[in-house]
XYZ file of C-alpha atoms in Angstrom:
525
model
C 55.199 -21.804 76.777
C 58.213 -20.977 74.718
C 58.142 -18.452 71.910
C 58.848 -21.173 69.346
C 55.935 -23.280 70.580
C 53.547 -20.349 70.361
C 54.708 -19.549 66.863
C 54.198 -23.149 65.755
C 50.663 -23.094 67.174
C 49.863 -19.930 65.257
C 51.159 -21.436 62.052
C 49.112 -24.603 62.459
C 45.831 -22.816 63.323
C 43.516 -22.276 60.303
C 43.435 -18.704 59.149
C 39.997 -17.171 58.873
C 39.513 -15.741 55.390
C 36.641 -14.524 53.095
C 35.503 -17.221 50.645
C 36.207 -16.264 47.037
C 33.735 -16.916 44.246
C 34.670 -19.592 41.826
C 36.204 -18.228 38.630
C 34.178 -18.920 35.460
C 36.574 -17.356 33.062
C 37.730 -19.346 30.053
C 41.359 -20.223 29.508
C 41.470 -19.329 25.802
C 40.379 -16.355 23.719
C 38.708 -18.554 21.100
C 36.501 -20.185 23.721
C 35.575 -16.780 25.138
C 34.584 -15.618 21.648
C 32.420 -18.716 21.134
C 30.625 -18.260 24.449
C 30.138 -14.559 23.703
C 28.447 -15.523 20.431
C 26.204 -17.903 22.365
C 25.332 -15.076 24.766
C 24.278 -12.927 21.794
C 22.068 -15.667 20.367
C 20.646 -16.561 23.786
C 20.782 -13.381 25.891
C 21.504 -14.144 29.541
C 23.388 -17.403 28.982
C 26.749 -15.622 29.032
C 25.953 -13.942 32.342
C 25.025 -17.316 33.849
C 28.290 -18.915 32.652
C 30.218 -15.873 33.894
C 28.971 -16.281 37.453
C 26.182 -13.660 37.460
C 23.525 -16.339 37.755
C 20.649 -14.321 39.204
C 21.034 -11.550 36.642
C 21.617 -14.083 33.873
C 18.514 -16.094 34.617
C 16.501 -12.872 34.831
C 17.726 -11.725 31.398
C 17.219 -15.187 29.895
C 13.681 -15.399 31.262
C 12.831 -11.958 29.899
C 14.306 -12.849 26.480
C 12.423 -16.137 26.143
C 9.260 -14.547 27.503
C 9.375 -11.721 24.944
C 9.858 -14.223 22.117
C 6.902 -16.320 23.280
C 4.696 -13.248 23.704
C 5.670 -11.952 20.249
C 4.848 -15.320 18.675
C 1.544 -15.572 20.500
C 0.495 -12.053 19.540
C 1.522 -12.517 15.888
C -0.418 -15.773 15.572
C -3.528 -15.027 17.618
C -3.851 -11.257 17.980
C -3.714 -9.985 14.415
C -6.278 -7.262 15.109
C -4.075 -5.871 17.882
C -1.046 -5.891 15.585
C -2.994 -4.036 12.895
C -4.186 -1.464 15.416
C -0.606 -0.907 16.541
C 0.560 -0.537 12.932
C -1.810 2.367 12.273
C -1.753 4.162 15.633
C 0.790 7.019 15.753
C 0.902 6.921 19.553
C 1.456 3.173 19.765
C 4.025 3.334 16.960
C 5.998 5.905 18.965
C 5.941 3.585 21.990
C 7.008 0.693 19.738
C 9.958 2.740 18.454
C 11.134 3.456 22.006
C 10.750 -0.244 22.887
C 12.816 -1.324 19.862
C 15.629 1.097 20.750
C 15.574 0.039 24.422
C 15.726 -3.645 23.532
C 18.615 -3.034 21.143
C 20.624 -1.120 23.748
C 19.909 -3.790 26.381
C 20.977 -6.547 23.996
C 24.275 -4.815 23.272
C 24.926 -4.329 27.017
C 24.320 -8.053 27.662
C 26.842 -9.013 24.949
C 29.554 -6.660 26.267
C 28.992 -7.634 29.913
C 29.060 -11.358 29.060
C 32.367 -11.046 27.223
C 33.959 -9.200 30.126
C 32.960 -12.015 32.507
C 34.059 -14.833 30.178
C 37.385 -13.628 28.755
C 40.673 -14.891 30.300
C 42.261 -12.795 33.047
C 45.557 -12.696 31.234
C 45.385 -12.177 27.492
C 47.904 -11.391 24.829
C 47.548 -8.184 22.865
C 46.411 -10.215 19.834
C 43.800 -12.073 21.875
C 42.459 -8.882 23.439
C 42.268 -7.252 19.984
C 40.493 -10.271 18.478
C 37.962 -10.349 21.311
C 37.289 -6.626 21.051
C 36.832 -6.792 17.275
C 34.436 -9.714 17.570
C 32.354 -7.994 20.236
C 32.334 -4.860 18.101
C 31.029 -6.842 15.118
C 28.332 -8.427 17.257
C 27.241 -5.026 18.551
C 27.215 -3.668 14.996
C 25.126 -6.660 13.850
C 22.612 -5.847 16.587
C 22.656 -2.067 16.129
C 22.016 -2.077 12.356
C 18.733 -4.062 12.315
C 17.626 -2.270 15.484
C 18.175 1.099 13.812
C 16.457 -0.023 10.604
C 13.515 -1.375 12.591
C 13.188 1.867 14.543
C 13.413 3.937 11.359
C 10.806 1.720 9.651
C 8.391 2.075 12.548
C 8.900 5.853 12.520
C 8.372 5.904 8.733
C 5.086 4.069 9.238
C 4.105 6.563 11.948
C 4.969 9.467 9.667
C 2.969 7.947 6.792
C -0.108 7.294 8.918
C 0.030 10.734 10.493
C 0.598 12.508 7.160
C -2.025 10.737 5.045
C -4.689 9.529 7.469
C -6.180 11.997 9.923
C -8.273 11.002 12.908
C -11.980 11.661 12.527
C -11.930 14.454 15.113
C -9.012 16.211 13.389
C -10.413 16.113 9.839
C -13.509 17.381 8.043
C -15.535 15.744 5.311
C -18.912 16.634 3.809
C -19.523 13.122 2.469
C -17.838 10.670 4.858
C -20.242 8.107 6.388
C -20.647 7.484 10.107
C -19.649 3.913 10.967
C -19.089 1.739 14.000
C -15.345 1.982 14.658
C -15.219 -1.516 16.159
C -16.936 -3.145 13.169
C -17.027 -0.658 10.247
C -18.524 -3.125 7.764
C -21.331 -4.417 10.016
C -23.963 -2.595 7.957
C -21.836 -2.171 4.814
C -22.089 -5.217 2.508
C -20.140 -3.337 -0.175
C -17.563 -0.626 0.339
C -17.428 1.851 -2.535
C -14.098 3.601 -2.833
C -13.429 6.443 -5.284
C -9.944 6.420 -6.838
C -8.863 9.771 -8.268
C -5.760 10.334 -10.396
C -4.846 14.024 -10.310
C -2.599 15.602 -12.943
C -1.155 18.304 -10.685
C 2.573 18.764 -11.018
C 5.319 20.883 -12.510
C 4.195 22.746 -15.626
C 0.488 22.168 -14.963
C -2.035 24.848 -14.046
C -4.831 23.671 -11.785
C -5.854 20.091 -11.049
C -7.774 17.814 -13.413
C -8.828 14.338 -12.306
C -8.066 12.492 -15.528
C -8.521 9.158 -13.759
C -11.816 8.458 -11.996
C -12.421 4.838 -10.960
C -14.877 3.410 -8.438
C -13.812 0.213 -6.666
C -16.846 -1.599 -5.292
C -15.615 -4.162 -2.748
C -17.567 -7.012 -1.174
C -16.602 -6.624 2.500
C -17.076 -10.339 3.232
C -15.185 -11.882 0.315
C -12.964 -9.055 -0.959
C -14.271 -9.552 -4.511
C -13.870 -6.215 -6.264
C -15.508 -4.589 -9.277
C -13.642 -1.708 -10.925
C -15.782 0.832 -12.780
C -14.071 3.509 -14.890
C -15.758 6.830 -15.579
C -14.799 8.735 -18.733
C -13.065 12.045 -18.198
C -15.210 13.805 -20.864
C -18.644 12.910 -19.485
C -20.978 15.919 -19.299
C -24.262 16.402 -17.402
C -22.881 14.596 -14.328
C -25.820 14.324 -11.903
C -25.907 15.052 -8.166
C -28.024 13.418 -5.430
C -31.429 15.049 -5.059
C -30.715 16.074 -1.453
C -27.412 17.774 -2.338
C -27.272 21.576 -2.647
C -25.417 21.019 -5.919
C -28.555 19.477 -7.406
C -30.250 22.868 -7.046
C -27.358 24.582 -8.815
C -27.283 21.986 -11.611
C -30.824 20.516 -11.862
C -30.086 18.991 -15.287
C -26.609 17.827 -14.441
C -23.222 19.521 -14.610
C -23.287 21.460 -17.886
C -24.240 24.863 -19.285
C -27.524 24.737 -21.309
C -26.850 28.230 -22.642
C -23.954 26.871 -24.698
C -26.157 24.307 -26.440
C -25.681 20.577 -26.970
C -21.978 20.817 -27.808
C -18.778 19.608 -26.188
C -18.121 21.743 -23.102
C -14.633 20.907 -21.746
C -15.102 23.158 -18.714
C -18.103 20.993 -17.762
C -16.413 17.619 -18.253
C -16.142 15.228 -15.323
C -12.403 15.892 -15.049
C -13.037 19.628 -14.528
C -15.418 19.250 -11.568
C -12.701 18.823 -8.944
C -11.411 22.341 -9.535
C -14.292 24.275 -11.113
C -17.164 23.511 -8.738
C -15.318 24.580 -5.532
C -14.146 27.683 -7.403
C -17.672 28.616 -8.506
C -19.475 27.509 -5.311
C -17.011 27.695 -2.404
C -18.312 26.130 0.806
C -21.538 24.888 -0.760
C -21.143 21.433 0.784
C -20.187 22.645 4.238
C -17.037 21.939 6.258
C -14.568 19.800 4.301
C -10.813 19.401 3.858
C -11.118 18.597 0.138
C -14.230 20.054 -1.462
C -13.199 18.946 -4.945
C -13.026 15.289 -3.908
C -16.390 15.540 -2.141
C -17.934 17.011 -5.305
C -16.649 14.145 -7.458
C -17.760 11.583 -4.841
C -21.327 12.862 -4.975
C -21.417 13.071 -8.776
C -19.795 9.674 -9.405
C -22.125 8.021 -6.912
C -25.214 9.590 -8.499
C -24.054 8.637 -12.006
C -23.476 4.967 -11.098
C -26.268 4.554 -8.546
C -23.847 3.919 -5.666
C -23.144 5.526 -2.314
C -19.438 6.395 -2.394
C -17.953 5.938 1.084
C -14.394 7.257 0.818
C -11.946 8.586 -1.735
C -8.244 8.052 -2.338
C -6.578 10.723 -4.440
C -3.364 9.721 -6.184
C -0.778 12.295 -7.129
C 0.897 11.166 -10.346
C 4.414 12.178 -9.231
C 4.001 10.096 -6.075
C 2.630 7.211 -8.151
C 5.855 7.087 -10.134
C 7.947 7.019 -6.946
C 5.982 4.241 -5.307
C 6.270 2.037 -8.411
C 10.042 2.526 -8.315
C 10.080 1.760 -4.578
C 8.273 -1.518 -5.277
C 10.818 -2.402 -7.939
C 8.443 -1.876 -10.882
C 5.301 -3.642 -12.073
C 4.765 -6.306 -14.731
C 2.076 -5.688 -17.370
C 1.078 -6.930 -20.793
C 1.437 -4.263 -23.475
C -0.800 -5.256 -26.391
C -0.156 -2.171 -28.558
C 2.349 0.645 -28.503
C 1.576 3.283 -25.904
C 2.732 6.903 -26.371
C 5.068 8.641 -23.948
C 3.897 12.252 -23.780
C 2.285 14.018 -26.680
C -0.326 16.767 -26.714
C -3.048 17.646 -29.231
C -2.686 21.349 -28.471
C -6.400 21.875 -27.828
C -8.708 21.607 -24.832
C -8.167 22.417 -21.136
C -4.768 21.757 -19.604
C -2.940 21.751 -22.946
C 0.667 22.848 -23.210
C 0.767 23.177 -26.982
C 0.756 20.683 -29.827
C 3.526 18.126 -29.444
C 4.280 14.654 -30.766
C 5.066 11.823 -28.308
C 8.729 11.610 -27.322
C 8.621 7.842 -27.693
C 6.507 4.726 -27.254
C 6.267 1.737 -24.957
C 6.527 -1.111 -27.420
C 4.135 -4.101 -27.381
C 5.073 -7.304 -25.611
C 3.869 -9.717 -22.912
C 5.004 -9.557 -19.258
C 6.939 -6.326 -19.528
C 8.607 -4.992 -16.378
C 8.029 -1.237 -16.219
C 9.695 1.257 -13.900
C 7.791 4.171 -12.404
C 8.289 6.484 -15.383
C 7.066 3.986 -17.975
C 4.297 2.618 -15.715
C 2.962 6.163 -15.368
C 2.838 6.609 -19.137
C 1.382 3.142 -19.614
C -1.525 4.327 -17.453
C -1.720 7.883 -18.811
C -0.732 7.708 -22.483
C -3.599 8.666 -24.803
C -2.120 10.443 -27.837
C -3.717 8.717 -30.827
C -5.564 6.225 -28.590
C -9.143 6.000 -27.326
C -10.373 6.881 -23.860
C -11.698 3.338 -23.134
C -8.283 1.838 -23.946
C -6.706 4.279 -21.514
C -9.225 3.363 -18.827
C -8.464 -0.326 -19.326
C -4.718 0.297 -18.968
C -5.374 2.220 -15.767
C -7.336 -0.707 -14.332
C -4.571 -3.080 -15.396
C -2.005 -0.842 -13.723
C -3.945 -1.028 -10.444
C -4.229 -4.798 -10.857
C -0.477 -5.124 -11.454
C 0.286 -2.849 -8.502
C -1.791 -5.002 -6.134
C -0.121 -8.166 -7.432
C 3.390 -6.711 -7.126
C 3.208 -6.120 -3.373
C 4.919 -8.925 -1.467
C 6.277 -9.269 2.094
C 9.934 -9.305 1.007
C 9.597 -6.004 -0.845
C 7.700 -4.403 2.027
C 10.375 -5.400 4.537
C 13.374 -4.324 2.480
C 11.990 -1.150 0.893
C 9.333 -0.014 3.308
C 10.955 3.329 4.124
C 11.035 4.226 0.404
C 7.443 3.068 -0.020
C 6.301 5.088 2.998
C 8.108 8.218 1.783
C 6.479 7.869 -1.649
C 3.124 7.156 -0.034
C 3.201 10.541 1.707
C 3.360 12.220 -1.716
C 1.074 9.696 -3.368
C -2.088 9.734 -1.292
C -4.743 12.058 -0.002
C -7.860 10.556 1.522
C -10.793 10.986 3.892
C -10.388 7.504 5.389
C -10.039 8.125 9.159
C -7.280 6.580 11.269
C -9.815 4.863 13.484
C -10.880 2.334 10.826
C -7.488 1.681 9.233
C -7.146 -1.806 10.816
C -10.415 -2.826 9.151
C -9.160 -1.414 5.823
C -5.943 -3.423 6.082
C -7.948 -6.597 6.770
C -10.129 -5.854 3.753
C -7.065 -5.146 1.614
C -5.672 -8.594 2.441
C -8.964 -10.112 1.258
C -8.866 -8.094 -1.973
C -5.351 -9.301 -2.810
C -6.513 -12.932 -2.840
C -9.981 -12.357 -4.303
C -11.474 -11.812 -7.755
C -11.065 -8.403 -9.398
C -13.344 -7.638 -12.337
C -13.897 -4.801 -14.772
C -17.457 -3.582 -15.349
C -17.999 -2.686 -18.999
C -20.471 0.231 -19.151
C -21.101 -0.342 -22.891
C -19.640 2.777 -24.498
C -21.224 2.254 -27.929
C -24.721 2.219 -26.464
C -24.541 4.397 -23.356
C -21.961 7.074 -24.135
C -20.781 7.104 -27.746
C -19.760 10.686 -26.951
C -19.458 12.524 -23.671
C -22.237 15.028 -24.380
C -25.215 13.082 -23.050
C -24.386 9.765 -21.356
C -27.211 7.398 -20.433
C -26.594 7.222 -16.689
C -29.752 5.202 -15.940
C -28.648 2.445 -18.302
C -25.186 2.414 -16.756
C -26.692 2.158 -13.270
C -28.529 -1.005 -14.330
C -25.270 -2.506 -15.597
C -23.482 -1.659 -12.348
C -26.204 -3.223 -10.183
C -26.179 -6.346 -12.335
C -22.399 -6.624 -12.039
C -22.186 -6.234 -8.263
C -25.244 -8.327 -7.334
C -24.045 -11.682 -5.932
C -24.497 -14.476 -8.431
C -26.278 -17.685 -7.473
C -24.027 -20.715 -7.691
C -24.589 -22.984 -10.664
C -23.116 -26.304 -11.680
C -20.102 -25.628 -13.843
C -19.979 -27.420 -17.147
C -16.850 -29.256 -18.181
C -15.298 -27.512 -21.166
C -14.760 -29.744 -24.139
C -11.449 -29.813 -25.940
C -11.232 -30.222 -29.686
C -8.364 -30.542 -32.069
C -8.220 -29.706 -35.738
C -6.776 -32.293 -38.069
C -5.562 -30.915 -41.384
C -5.214 -33.021 -44.481
C -1.605 -33.822 -43.646
C -2.735 -35.857 -40.655
C -0.866 -33.808 -38.047
C -2.648 -32.333 -35.054
C -2.484 -28.589 -34.468
C -3.554 -26.506 -31.493
C -4.526 -22.865 -31.562
C -2.847 -20.237 -29.395
C -4.971 -18.982 -26.518
C -6.896 -15.842 -27.412
C -7.714 -13.162 -24.877
C -11.405 -13.570 -23.932
C -13.522 -10.733 -25.277
C -15.749 -8.856 -22.858
C -19.444 -8.777 -23.668
C -20.654 -5.157 -23.548
C -22.294 -4.457 -20.218
C -20.802 -7.532 -18.505
C -18.150 -7.847 -15.817
C -14.809 -9.229 -17.000
C -12.095 -10.717 -14.812
C -9.035 -8.461 -14.891
C -6.740 -11.443 -15.435
C -8.546 -11.848 -18.766
C -8.930 -8.136 -19.493
C -5.219 -7.518 -18.915
C -3.956 -10.563 -20.820
C -1.673 -10.032 -23.806
C -3.633 -9.583 -27.032
C -1.580 -8.414 -30.052
C -4.779 -7.957 -32.097
C -5.683 -4.864 -30.052
C -4.980 -1.437 -31.467
C -5.983 0.831 -28.582
C -8.316 2.714 -30.901
C -11.632 1.175 -29.873
């Protein structure tokens, strides 16, 4: 065979070669950018279109699966979500998961773009593609970082304010079933304390003492305010404090006169000072003292307390964007009579919150709306405090929580001190959701009859009023209100402006009515 023939045969024989994968790259930069966007919205799709089908389908399956699981859990496993939200350990795991998912998402976007972009690109096209991918990564990184920071803020808040039962001590906290805390608790009685500690103050006085009695099935809540100047506060018969003060918290040697150092607002500091350790192991003896006394005075078993620091209160109102209240009379900002415990010298108010309906108050003015008392009566102050709580509950909404949660959590660390254990926080959150949509009433303890002064309140009479207010009412057929019009001599019809319903002494009054705008009020009664 000639050399030419052999050469021709070699040229005609098929050459064995490795099969090349089919190219999935786009021909234009704009198309690559569009497909990269699709890969960000549907993680894994870009890998599939770029030829990495096995990896792409794996990522896509994981992405869709996580979305379905998240939706299922959110809709059907609310208890599990609540448990996660108040468990420091699970919140730490959730933070790591959020960061990992964010990093994985960014990797999928970058890898997809590399597979989809044209092989040959102009400098402008390469720059445009890089900028777009950078923007996508930034758009993923920002919410991922915010989410991680929010989860960590929640973990910090829970860990700072709420201690586990084994890591905290309380002389008055009840023992409950962690799985169903309200199984044998038809009403939860929560003591709300407003402490005046802060710059320029010596010691701590609980100027605000309110008991919230909550129906654990319906969320209906009765708020009961105790006057700061009550004397002779009783203690339960089985408490060691009852032996120290058999006739209530006062000093008989001083006679039947006003005794500021034996007022209710002095107990938090004075009793632990005079009888340290009398109640046993506790993290907050002052709060336990007030819990026992308030419960004995009202005929209730107080379960837990929440102590509010006034500086933190101001911050949390600002974090929520303010609260809306009705101001029926001018309320002083500051001012001091110059006498009594905690005084800093005689001083006129620096200003006033002027009357008006639906006023939006920031933290500073909301604090003085609740605290201001110069020239006003104690009952009017108590009513404003209840209205402030009512407005605060109504002001919380999902949008505010999502956008300002880190600020709220930071303020909450300064705001709260409590003996509520971590283990029952999910049940408390569930109950809080009921309270937000339920009826909130004020229990009028009839000041004129039962405590015209603070020297010798009639606690037995007040206990009867409290029991009457919190006892479930039997349903009755509601009557249809009649409407009447007044026709003057001119023949025209006139209608009267709605008047704020007046509370009958000793009766419960809905806070929507109690906090309505009423320009006839003076704040003196």
